[in-house]
Coordinates of C-alpha atoms in Angstrom, one line a residue:
X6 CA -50.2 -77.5 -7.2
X7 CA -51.8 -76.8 -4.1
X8 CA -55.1 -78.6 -2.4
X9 CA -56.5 -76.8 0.0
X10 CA -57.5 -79.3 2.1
X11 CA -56.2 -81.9 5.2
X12 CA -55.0 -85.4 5.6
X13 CA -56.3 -87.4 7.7
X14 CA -54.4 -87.9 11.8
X15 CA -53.5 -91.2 10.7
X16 CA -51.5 -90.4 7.8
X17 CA -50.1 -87.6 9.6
X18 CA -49.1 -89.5 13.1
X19 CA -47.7 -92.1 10.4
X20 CA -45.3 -89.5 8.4
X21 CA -44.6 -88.1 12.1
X22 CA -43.6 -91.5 13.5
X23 CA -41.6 -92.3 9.9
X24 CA -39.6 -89.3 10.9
X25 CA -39.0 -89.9 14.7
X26 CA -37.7 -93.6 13.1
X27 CA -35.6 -92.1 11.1
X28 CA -33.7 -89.5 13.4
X29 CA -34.2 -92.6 16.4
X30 CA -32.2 -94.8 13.9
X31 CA -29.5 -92.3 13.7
X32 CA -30.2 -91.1 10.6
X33 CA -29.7 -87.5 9.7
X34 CA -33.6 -86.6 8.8
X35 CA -32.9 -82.8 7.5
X36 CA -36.0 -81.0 6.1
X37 CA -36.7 -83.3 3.2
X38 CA -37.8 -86.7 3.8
X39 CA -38.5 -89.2 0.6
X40 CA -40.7 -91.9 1.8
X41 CA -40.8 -93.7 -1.7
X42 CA -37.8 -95.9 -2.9
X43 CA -38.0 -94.9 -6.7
X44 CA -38.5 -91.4 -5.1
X45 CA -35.7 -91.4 -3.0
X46 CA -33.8 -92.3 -6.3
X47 CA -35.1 -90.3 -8.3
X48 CA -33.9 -87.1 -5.7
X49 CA -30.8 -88.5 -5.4
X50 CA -30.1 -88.4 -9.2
X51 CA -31.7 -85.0 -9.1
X52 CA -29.7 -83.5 -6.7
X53 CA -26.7 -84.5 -8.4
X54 CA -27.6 -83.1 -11.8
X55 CA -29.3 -79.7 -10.2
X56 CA -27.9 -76.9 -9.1
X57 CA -31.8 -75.3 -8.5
X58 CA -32.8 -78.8 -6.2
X59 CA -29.6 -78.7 -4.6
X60 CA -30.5 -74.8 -3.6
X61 CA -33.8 -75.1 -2.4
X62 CA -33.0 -78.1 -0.3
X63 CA -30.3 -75.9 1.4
X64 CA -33.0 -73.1 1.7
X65 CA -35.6 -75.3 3.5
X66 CA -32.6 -76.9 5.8
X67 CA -32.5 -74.2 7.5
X68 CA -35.6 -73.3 7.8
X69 CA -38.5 -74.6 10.1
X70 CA -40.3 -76.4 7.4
X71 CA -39.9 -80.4 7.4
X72 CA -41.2 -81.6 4.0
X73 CA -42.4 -85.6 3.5
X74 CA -41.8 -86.5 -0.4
X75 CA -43.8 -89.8 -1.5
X76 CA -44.4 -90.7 -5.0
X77 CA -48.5 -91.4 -5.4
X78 CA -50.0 -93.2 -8.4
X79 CA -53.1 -92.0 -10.8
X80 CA -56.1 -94.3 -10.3
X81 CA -56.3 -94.9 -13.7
X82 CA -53.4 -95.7 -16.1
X83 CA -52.3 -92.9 -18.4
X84 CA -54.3 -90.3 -16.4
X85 CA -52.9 -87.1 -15.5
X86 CA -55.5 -86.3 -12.9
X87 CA -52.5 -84.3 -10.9
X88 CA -48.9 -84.4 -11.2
X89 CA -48.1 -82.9 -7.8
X90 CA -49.5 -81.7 -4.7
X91 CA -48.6 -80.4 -1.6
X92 CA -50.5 -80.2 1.8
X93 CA -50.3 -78.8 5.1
X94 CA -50.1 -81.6 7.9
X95 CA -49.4 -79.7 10.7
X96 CA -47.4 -77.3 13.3
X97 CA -46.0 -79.0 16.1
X98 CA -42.5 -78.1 18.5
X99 CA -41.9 -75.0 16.1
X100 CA -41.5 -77.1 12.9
X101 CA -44.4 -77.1 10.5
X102 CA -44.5 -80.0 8.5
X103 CA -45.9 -80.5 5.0
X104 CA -46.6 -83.5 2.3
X105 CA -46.0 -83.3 -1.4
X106 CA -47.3 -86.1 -3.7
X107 CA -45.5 -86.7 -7.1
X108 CA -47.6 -88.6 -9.6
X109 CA -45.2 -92.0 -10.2
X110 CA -46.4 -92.4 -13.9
X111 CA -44.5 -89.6 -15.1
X112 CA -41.0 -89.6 -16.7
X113 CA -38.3 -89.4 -14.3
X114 CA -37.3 -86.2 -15.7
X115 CA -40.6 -84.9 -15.6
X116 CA -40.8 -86.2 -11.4
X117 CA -37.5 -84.8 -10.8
X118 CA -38.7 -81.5 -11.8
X119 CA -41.7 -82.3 -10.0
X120 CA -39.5 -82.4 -7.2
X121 CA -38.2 -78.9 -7.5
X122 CA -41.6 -77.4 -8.1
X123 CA -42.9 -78.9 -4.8
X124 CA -40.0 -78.0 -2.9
X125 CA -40.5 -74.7 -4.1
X126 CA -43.6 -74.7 -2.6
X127 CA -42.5 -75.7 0.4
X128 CA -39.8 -72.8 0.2
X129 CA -42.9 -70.4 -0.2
X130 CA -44.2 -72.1 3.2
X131 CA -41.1 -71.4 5.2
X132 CA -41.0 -67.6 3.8
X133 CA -44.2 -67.1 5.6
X134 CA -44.3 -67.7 9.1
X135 CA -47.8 -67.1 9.2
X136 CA -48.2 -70.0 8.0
X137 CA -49.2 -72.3 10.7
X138 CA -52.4 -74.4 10.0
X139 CA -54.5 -75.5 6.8
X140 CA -56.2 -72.1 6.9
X141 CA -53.4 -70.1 6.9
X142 CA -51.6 -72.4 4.4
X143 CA -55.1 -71.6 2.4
X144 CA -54.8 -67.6 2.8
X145 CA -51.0 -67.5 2.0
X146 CA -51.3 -69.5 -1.5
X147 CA -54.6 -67.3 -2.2
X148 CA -52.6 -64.0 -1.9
X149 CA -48.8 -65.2 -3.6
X150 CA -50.4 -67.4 -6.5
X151 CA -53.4 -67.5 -8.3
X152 CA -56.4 -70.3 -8.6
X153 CA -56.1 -73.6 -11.1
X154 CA -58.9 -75.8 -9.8
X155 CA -61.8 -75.1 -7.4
X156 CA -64.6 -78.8 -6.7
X157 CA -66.7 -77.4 -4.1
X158 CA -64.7 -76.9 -0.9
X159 CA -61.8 -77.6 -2.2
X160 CA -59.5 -75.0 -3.8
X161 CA -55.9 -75.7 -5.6
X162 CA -53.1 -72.6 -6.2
X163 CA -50.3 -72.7 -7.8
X164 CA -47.3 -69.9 -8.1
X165 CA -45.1 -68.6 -10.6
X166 CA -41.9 -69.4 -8.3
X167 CA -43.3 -72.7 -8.8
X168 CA -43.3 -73.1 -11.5
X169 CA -40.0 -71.3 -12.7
X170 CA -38.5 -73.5 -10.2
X171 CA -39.9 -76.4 -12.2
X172 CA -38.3 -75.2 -15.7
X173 CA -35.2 -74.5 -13.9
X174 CA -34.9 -77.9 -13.0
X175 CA -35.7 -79.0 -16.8
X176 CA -32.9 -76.7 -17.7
X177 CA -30.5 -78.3 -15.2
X178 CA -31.2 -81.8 -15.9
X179 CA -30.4 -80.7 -19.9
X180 CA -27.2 -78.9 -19.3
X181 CA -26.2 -82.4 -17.1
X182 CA -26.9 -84.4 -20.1
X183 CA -25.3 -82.1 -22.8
X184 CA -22.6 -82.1 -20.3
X185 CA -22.2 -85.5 -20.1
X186 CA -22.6 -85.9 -24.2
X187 CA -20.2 -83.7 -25.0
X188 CA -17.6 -84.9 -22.8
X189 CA -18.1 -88.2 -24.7
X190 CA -18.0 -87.3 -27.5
X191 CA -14.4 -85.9 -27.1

């Protein structure tokens, strides 16, 4: 889902500067950047099992789109208050960059298809290169989804790509497994 609303220049010089570490380090940054260890491994599993994640990855690679994953708990235990959102942080030296949050209290199956819902999301950013600033980012999920949540300023979207993206990665992680079943089983 989609907030329509900022972070604060802290968090986004800190995502910026995790970035610049990573790529000063020597290692190869791409467009998707997992900040959380359980996360990281979570995307890692994912992207073995799913053909969809493995797709939209290689979609926002070569794009101008630069996507920070982190894996942000509930407040309170057993709420679903959000599973995932994604936010606009900013445009800067032609790359725009975004932020998704998973919620970590979910299944792993159910953050790994997080995953591909967000990064769908992300795809929908890099489609539309009028997308350049928290207004814009506003405007372009107002006309290609349709509303889910509106408290007083702030307004969430979501899409159907999104969401399809999201089953498609259920599927994927359910052929894996039967996969891996049946081959036992023989």
């Amino acid at each position: 889902m989609l907030p329509r609303s900022s972070l604060t220049l802290p968090i986004v010089l800190l995502l910026l500067f995790l970035g610049a570490s990573a790529t000063a380090r020597g290692e190869a940054a791409g467009s998707v950047r997992v900040l959380s260890p359980q996360l990281r491994a979570i995307a890692e599993d994912g992207l073995t099992m799913s053909k969809t994640l493995q797709e939209l990855v290689q979609r926002l690679d070569a794009s101008d789109v630069v996507i920070y994953l982190t894996c942000a708990q509930t407040e309170v235990p057993q709420a679903r208050s959000f599973d995932g959102k994604l936010r606009f942080l900013s445009a800067a030296g032609n790359v725009r960059y975004v932020v998704a949050h998973v919620n970590c209290r979910l299944s792993r199956e159910e953050q790994t298809a997080l995953l591909g819902h967000e990064l769908r999301h992300a795809v929908e950013i890099a489609d539309d290169e009028s997308v350049v600033d928290i207004r814009t980012f506003g405007r372009c999920f107002a006309r290609i989804g349709f509303l889910v949540a509106r408290d007083g300023p702030r307004v969430t979207y979501d899409t159907d790509a999104a969401r399809g993206a999201q089953r498609a990665v259920q599927h994927d992680l359910r052929s894996a497994r039967s996969a891996v079943s049946g081959t036992r089983e023989k």
